[in-house]
mmCIF file of C-alpha atoms in Angstrom:
data_model
loop_
_atom_site.group_PDB
_atom_site.id
_atom_site.type_symbol
_atom_site.label_atom_id
_atom_site.label_comp_id
_atom_site.label_asym_id
_atom_site.label_seq_id
_atom_site.Cartn_x
_atom_site.Cartn_y
_atom_site.Cartn_z
ATOM 1 C CA MET A 1 -1.513 20.037 24.047
ATOM 2 C CA LYS A 2 -3.377 17.522 21.910
ATOM 3 C CA ASN A 3 -2.601 17.735 18.203
ATOM 4 C CA ASN A 4 -4.878 16.627 15.384
ATOM 5 C CA LEU A 5 -2.157 14.695 13.565
ATOM 6 C CA SER A 6 -2.757 11.650 15.783
ATOM 7 C CA SER A 7 -5.872 10.855 13.757
ATOM 8 C CA PHE A 8 -3.885 10.938 10.504
ATOM 9 C CA ILE A 9 -1.375 8.384 11.794
ATOM 10 C CA ARG A 10 -4.142 5.815 12.117
ATOM 11 C CA GLU A 11 -5.177 6.314 8.505
ATOM 12 C CA CYS A 12 -3.644 4.600 5.478
ATOM 13 C CA ILE A 13 -0.977 6.609 3.663
ATOM 14 C CA ILE A 14 1.714 5.312 1.319
ATOM 15 C CA ILE A 15 4.630 7.394 0.080
ATOM 16 C CA GLY A 16 7.469 7.017 -2.371
ATOM 17 C CA GLY A 17 10.374 9.323 -3.063
ATOM 18 C CA LYS A 18 14.050 10.009 -2.603
ATOM 19 C CA ALA A 19 16.004 10.670 0.601
ATOM 20 C CA SER A 20 19.677 10.204 1.507
ATOM 21 C CA ASP A 21 20.337 9.661 -2.215
ATOM 22 C CA SER A 22 18.188 6.500 -2.193
ATOM 23 C CA HIS A 23 14.626 5.614 -3.087
ATOM 24 C CA VAL A 24 12.317 5.313 -0.091
ATOM 25 C CA LEU A 25 8.909 3.681 0.298
ATOM 26 C CA GLY A 26 6.839 4.142 3.451
ATOM 27 C CA LYS A 27 3.393 3.517 4.883
ATOM 28 C CA THR A 28 1.183 4.276 7.848
ATOM 29 C CA ARG A 29 -1.512 1.624 8.204
ATOM 30 C CA ASP A 30 -4.856 1.911 9.982
ATOM 31 C CA ARG A 31 -6.961 -1.084 11.001
ATOM 32 C CA ASN A 32 -10.211 -1.393 12.964
ATOM 33 C CA TYR A 33 -8.621 -4.116 15.110
ATOM 34 C CA LYS A 34 -5.370 -4.601 17.015
ATOM 35 C CA PRO A 35 -3.083 -6.444 14.571
ATOM 36 C CA LYS A 36 -0.618 -9.163 15.479
ATOM 37 C CA ILE A 37 2.447 -8.418 13.373
ATOM 38 C CA LYS A 38 5.390 -10.673 12.618
ATOM 39 C CA ILE A 39 8.523 -9.793 10.638
ATOM 40 C CA VAL A 40 9.433 -12.651 8.288
ATOM 41 C CA ARG A 41 12.721 -13.194 6.477
ATOM 42 C CA GLU A 42 12.930 -16.149 4.135
ATOM 43 C CA ILE A 43 14.190 -17.468 0.814
ATOM 44 C CA ALA A 44 11.574 -17.700 -1.930
ATOM 45 C CA PRO A 45 11.491 -20.756 -4.227
ATOM 46 C CA SER A 46 13.149 -18.557 -6.868
ATOM 47 C CA GLY A 47 16.173 -18.128 -4.586
ATOM 48 C CA ILE A 48 15.400 -14.472 -3.868
ATOM 49 C CA GLU A 49 15.519 -13.438 -0.211
ATOM 50 C CA VAL A 50 12.413 -11.578 0.964
ATOM 51 C CA VAL A 51 11.546 -9.752 4.161
ATOM 52 C CA TYR A 52 8.008 -8.626 4.928
ATOM 53 C CA ILE A 53 5.555 -7.777 7.652
ATOM 54 C CA HIS A 54 2.919 -10.453 8.162
ATOM 55 C CA ASP A 55 -0.381 -9.496 9.769
ATOM 56 C CA LEU A 56 -1.281 -12.803 11.392
ATOM 57 C CA THR A 57 -4.898 -11.722 11.863
ATOM 58 C CA THR A 58 -5.651 -11.136 8.166
ATOM 59 C CA ASP A 59 -2.705 -12.773 6.364
ATOM 60 C CA TYR A 60 -1.739 -9.402 4.860
ATOM 61 C CA MET A 61 1.919 -9.077 3.827
ATOM 62 C CA GLU A 62 4.138 -6.442 2.232
ATOM 63 C CA GLY A 63 7.861 -5.737 2.192
ATOM 64 C CA MET A 64 10.929 -5.986 -0.038
ATOM 65 C CA ASN A 65 13.416 -8.438 -1.502
ATOM 66 C CA SER A 66 17.189 -8.791 -1.683
ATOM 67 C CA ASN A 67 17.305 -7.056 -5.074
ATOM 68 C CA GLY A 68 16.065 -3.885 -3.398
ATOM 69 C CA ILE A 69 12.537 -4.131 -4.786
ATOM 70 C CA GLY A 70 9.884 -2.883 -2.365
ATOM 71 C CA ILE A 71 6.075 -2.776 -2.434
ATOM 72 C CA VAL A 72 3.546 -0.789 -0.398
ATOM 73 C CA ASN A 73 -0.198 -0.696 -1.005
ATOM 74 C CA SER A 74 -3.149 1.421 0.064
ATOM 75 C CA ALA A 75 -6.785 0.373 -0.354
ATOM 76 C CA LEU A 76 -9.281 2.266 -2.449
ATOM 77 C CA LEU A 77 -12.735 2.483 -0.867
ATOM 78 C CA VAL A 78 -11.841 1.000 2.514
ATOM 79 C CA SER A 79 -15.466 0.601 3.609
ATOM 80 C CA ALA A 80 -16.183 -1.654 0.629
ATOM 81 C CA ASP A 81 -13.100 -3.711 1.414
ATOM 82 C CA GLU A 82 -14.213 -4.173 5.017
ATOM 83 C CA LYS A 83 -17.710 -5.143 3.872
ATOM 84 C CA ALA A 84 -16.223 -7.689 1.494
ATOM 85 C CA ALA A 85 -14.021 -9.013 4.278
ATOM 86 C CA GLY A 86 -17.113 -9.567 6.408
ATOM 87 C CA LYS A 87 -18.754 -11.554 3.610
ATOM 88 C CA TYR A 88 -15.567 -13.570 3.206
ATOM 89 C CA TRP A 89 -15.660 -14.443 6.885
ATOM 90 C CA GLN A 90 -19.286 -15.567 6.709
ATOM 91 C CA ARG A 91 -18.641 -17.625 3.593
ATOM 92 C CA THR A 92 -15.470 -19.473 4.543
ATOM 93 C CA LYS A 93 -15.447 -19.447 8.353
ATOM 94 C CA LYS A 94 -11.773 -18.527 8.119
ATOM 95 C CA LYS A 95 -9.990 -15.620 9.750
ATOM 96 C CA LYS A 96 -11.997 -12.426 9.557
ATOM 97 C CA GLY A 97 -10.771 -10.187 6.790
ATOM 98 C CA ALA A 98 -8.335 -12.777 5.447
ATOM 99 C CA SER A 99 -6.448 -10.963 2.695
ATOM 100 C CA ARG A 100 -5.725 -12.178 -0.811
ATOM 101 C CA ASP A 101 -3.541 -9.105 -1.255
ATOM 102 C CA GLY A 102 -0.846 -10.432 1.069
ATOM 103 C CA PRO A 103 -0.151 -13.541 -1.028
ATOM 104 C CA ARG A 104 -0.238 -11.393 -4.187
ATOM 105 C CA ILE A 105 2.463 -9.112 -2.784
ATOM 106 C CA LYS A 106 4.531 -11.975 -1.395
ATOM 107 C CA ARG A 107 4.509 -13.727 -4.765
ATOM 108 C CA ALA A 108 5.511 -10.543 -6.599
ATOM 109 C CA LEU A 109 8.490 -10.089 -4.282
ATOM 110 C CA SER A 110 9.825 -13.493 -5.308
ATOM 111 C CA PHE A 111 10.835 -12.149 -8.722
ATOM 112 C CA PRO A 112 14.312 -10.674 -9.295
ATOM 113 C CA LYS A 113 13.424 -7.960 -11.840
ATOM 114 C CA LEU A 114 11.162 -4.947 -11.383
ATOM 115 C CA ASN A 115 9.257 -5.550 -14.630
ATOM 116 C CA GLN A 116 8.512 -9.119 -13.476
ATOM 117 C CA VAL A 117 7.282 -7.822 -10.124
ATOM 118 C CA ILE A 118 4.950 -5.298 -11.784
ATOM 119 C CA LYS A 119 3.633 -7.948 -14.180
ATOM 120 C CA SER A 120 2.822 -10.191 -11.218
ATOM 121 C CA LEU A 121 1.134 -7.356 -9.308
ATOM 122 C CA VAL A 122 -1.282 -6.559 -12.130
ATOM 123 C CA GLY A 123 -1.784 -10.074 -13.512
ATOM 124 C CA TYR A 124 -1.640 -12.686 -10.779
ATOM 125 C CA ASP A 125 -4.963 -13.714 -9.155
ATOM 126 C CA THR A 126 -6.855 -10.793 -10.782
ATOM 127 C CA GLY A 127 -4.211 -8.298 -9.646
ATOM 128 C CA LEU A 128 -3.468 -6.211 -6.567
ATOM 129 C CA LYS A 129 -6.258 -3.673 -6.098
ATOM 130 C CA GLY A 130 -5.883 -0.120 -4.799
ATOM 131 C CA HIS A 131 -2.865 2.171 -4.933
ATOM 132 C CA THR A 132 0.501 0.437 -5.141
ATOM 133 C CA LEU A 133 3.941 2.014 -5.065
ATOM 134 C CA VAL A 134 6.707 -0.314 -6.206
ATOM 135 C CA GLY A 135 10.337 0.354 -6.964
ATOM 136 C CA ASN A 136 13.998 -0.522 -6.782
ATOM 137 C CA PRO A 137 17.153 1.603 -6.392
ATOM 138 C CA LYS A 138 16.794 2.869 -9.975
ATOM 139 C CA SER A 139 13.057 3.384 -10.572
ATOM 140 C CA LEU A 140 9.750 3.974 -8.821
ATOM 141 C CA TYR A 141 6.287 3.249 -10.229
ATOM 142 C CA SER A 142 2.685 3.750 -9.195
ATOM 143 C CA ILE A 143 -0.078 1.286 -10.034
ATOM 144 C CA GLU A 144 -3.754 2.109 -9.598
ATOM 145 C CA MET A 145 -6.485 -0.445 -10.193
ATOM 146 C CA THR A 146 -9.753 -1.702 -8.742
ATOM 147 C CA SER A 147 -12.105 -4.548 -9.533
ATOM 148 C CA LYS A 148 -13.853 -2.112 -11.905
ATOM 149 C CA HIS A 149 -10.799 -0.290 -13.279
ATOM 150 C CA ASN A 150 -7.907 -1.639 -15.328
ATOM 151 C CA PRO A 151 -4.409 -0.978 -13.987
ATOM 152 C CA ILE A 152 -2.747 2.323 -14.813
ATOM 153 C CA ILE A 153 1.035 2.163 -14.387
ATOM 154 C CA ASN A 154 3.078 5.350 -14.181
ATOM 155 C CA LYS A 155 6.798 5.890 -13.751
ATOM 156 C CA LEU A 156 7.425 8.412 -10.976
ATOM 157 C CA ASP A 157 10.025 11.161 -10.831
ATOM 158 C CA PRO A 158 11.433 11.253 -7.266
ATOM 159 C CA SER A 159 13.375 14.435 -8.058
ATOM 160 C CA THR A 160 10.089 16.365 -7.912
ATOM 161 C CA GLY A 161 9.383 15.317 -4.305
ATOM 162 C CA PHE A 162 7.493 12.534 -2.582
ATOM 163 C CA ASP A 163 4.469 10.928 -4.201
ATOM 164 C CA VAL A 164 1.633 10.285 -1.743
ATOM 165 C CA ARG A 165 -1.428 8.071 -2.103
ATOM 166 C CA THR A 166 -4.313 7.684 0.341
ATOM 167 C CA ASN A 167 -7.807 6.260 -0.272
ATOM 168 C CA HIS A 168 -9.169 8.217 -3.234
ATOM 169 C CA GLY A 169 -8.458 7.715 -6.922
ATOM 170 C CA LYS A 170 -5.810 9.752 -8.707
ATOM 171 C CA ASP A 171 -5.574 8.246 -12.189
ATOM 172 C CA HIS A 172 -9.074 6.740 -11.976
ATOM 173 C CA LYS A 173 -11.020 9.779 -10.822
ATOM 174 C CA GLY A 174 -14.100 7.859 -9.709
ATOM 175 C CA ALA A 175 -12.206 5.181 -7.812
ATOM 176 C CA GLY A 176 -12.055 4.956 -4.042
ATOM 177 C CA TYR A 177 -13.615 7.581 -1.846
ATOM 178 C CA ASN A 178 -15.193 10.339 -3.926
ATOM 179 C CA SER A 179 -17.103 13.539 -3.250
ATOM 180 C CA LYS A 180 -20.478 12.105 -4.276
ATOM 181 C CA SER A 181 -20.693 8.724 -2.561
ATOM 182 C CA HIS A 182 -18.378 9.258 0.450
ATOM 183 C CA PRO A 183 -17.949 13.036 0.894
ATOM 184 C CA GLU A 184 -16.551 12.953 4.446
ATOM 185 C CA ASP A 185 -14.159 10.075 3.743
ATOM 186 C CA TYR A 186 -13.109 11.755 0.503
ATOM 187 C CA LEU A 187 -12.321 14.967 2.368
ATOM 188 C CA SER A 188 -10.346 13.011 4.974
ATOM 189 C CA SER A 189 -8.375 11.258 2.236
ATOM 190 C CA ARG A 190 -7.599 14.547 0.468
ATOM 191 C CA VAL A 191 -6.546 16.207 3.727
ATOM 192 C CA ARG A 192 -4.279 13.277 4.649
ATOM 193 C CA LYS A 193 -2.642 13.397 1.232
ATOM 194 C CA ALA A 194 -2.026 17.153 1.401
ATOM 195 C CA SER A 195 -0.821 16.956 4.999
ATOM 196 C CA ALA A 196 1.639 14.167 4.181
ATOM 197 C CA GLU A 197 2.964 16.075 1.174
ATOM 198 C CA ALA A 198 3.494 19.154 3.326
ATOM 199 C CA ALA A 199 5.156 17.134 6.099
ATOM 200 C CA LEU A 200 7.578 15.525 3.647
ATOM 201 C CA ASP A 201 8.458 18.704 1.795
ATOM 202 C CA GLY A 202 12.176 19.300 2.226
ATOM 203 C CA VAL A 203 12.885 16.016 4.054
ATOM 204 C CA GLU A 204 16.267 14.758 2.829
ATOM 205 C CA ASP A 205 17.312 12.198 5.462
ATOM 206 C CA TYR A 206 15.596 8.814 5.118
ATOM 207 C CA GLU A 207 15.524 8.425 8.899
ATOM 208 C CA GLU A 208 13.277 11.502 9.083
ATOM 209 C CA VAL A 209 10.722 10.302 6.532
ATOM 210 C CA MET A 210 8.463 8.206 8.745
ATOM 211 C CA PRO A 211 8.731 10.473 11.824
ATOM 212 C CA ALA A 212 7.603 13.333 9.535
ATOM 213 C CA LEU A 213 4.376 11.452 8.836
#
């Protein structure tokens, strides 16, 4: 029997919470192409060890470092991002959709302290746009910003359950997909968020987090 959850898996969802007495970050990532992914483990110039996924097609990167600091990001207003990526391709003749977000995340992971990582995420190269969940074994934070909205940084409380972000604004109500400009995409984003929250409700083992999505 075909289930409708297969469509959700191809959409972008990021989650942060607590399982197996540890903080957990996770993501399902949709792309309109077949990505070539490489797992990279290296030592940053700062001496911090980092490990991250590297999308060789777009140069997108995200992961964690040896101090237990992890970063996941979800775009706001995906269609605008893809349109911008097309313009970037026409302008530079480089790889289609080449991401500036990957280098922003990689740089942030080179710092040893969480406050340094957050400062880099919001300040370096105009900042990492979209929804970002970032944390270490002690704390989890959400960051929401766009090219039109200043960053809003909130400390999360994992004891209340998993925090989920998709492609519509939470702290910036007009950001991302919204009911006026992108009603169908907004509905999809809201449904994915609610579905992920329901799927993660009661999950206590970290090995069950991603299969639940």
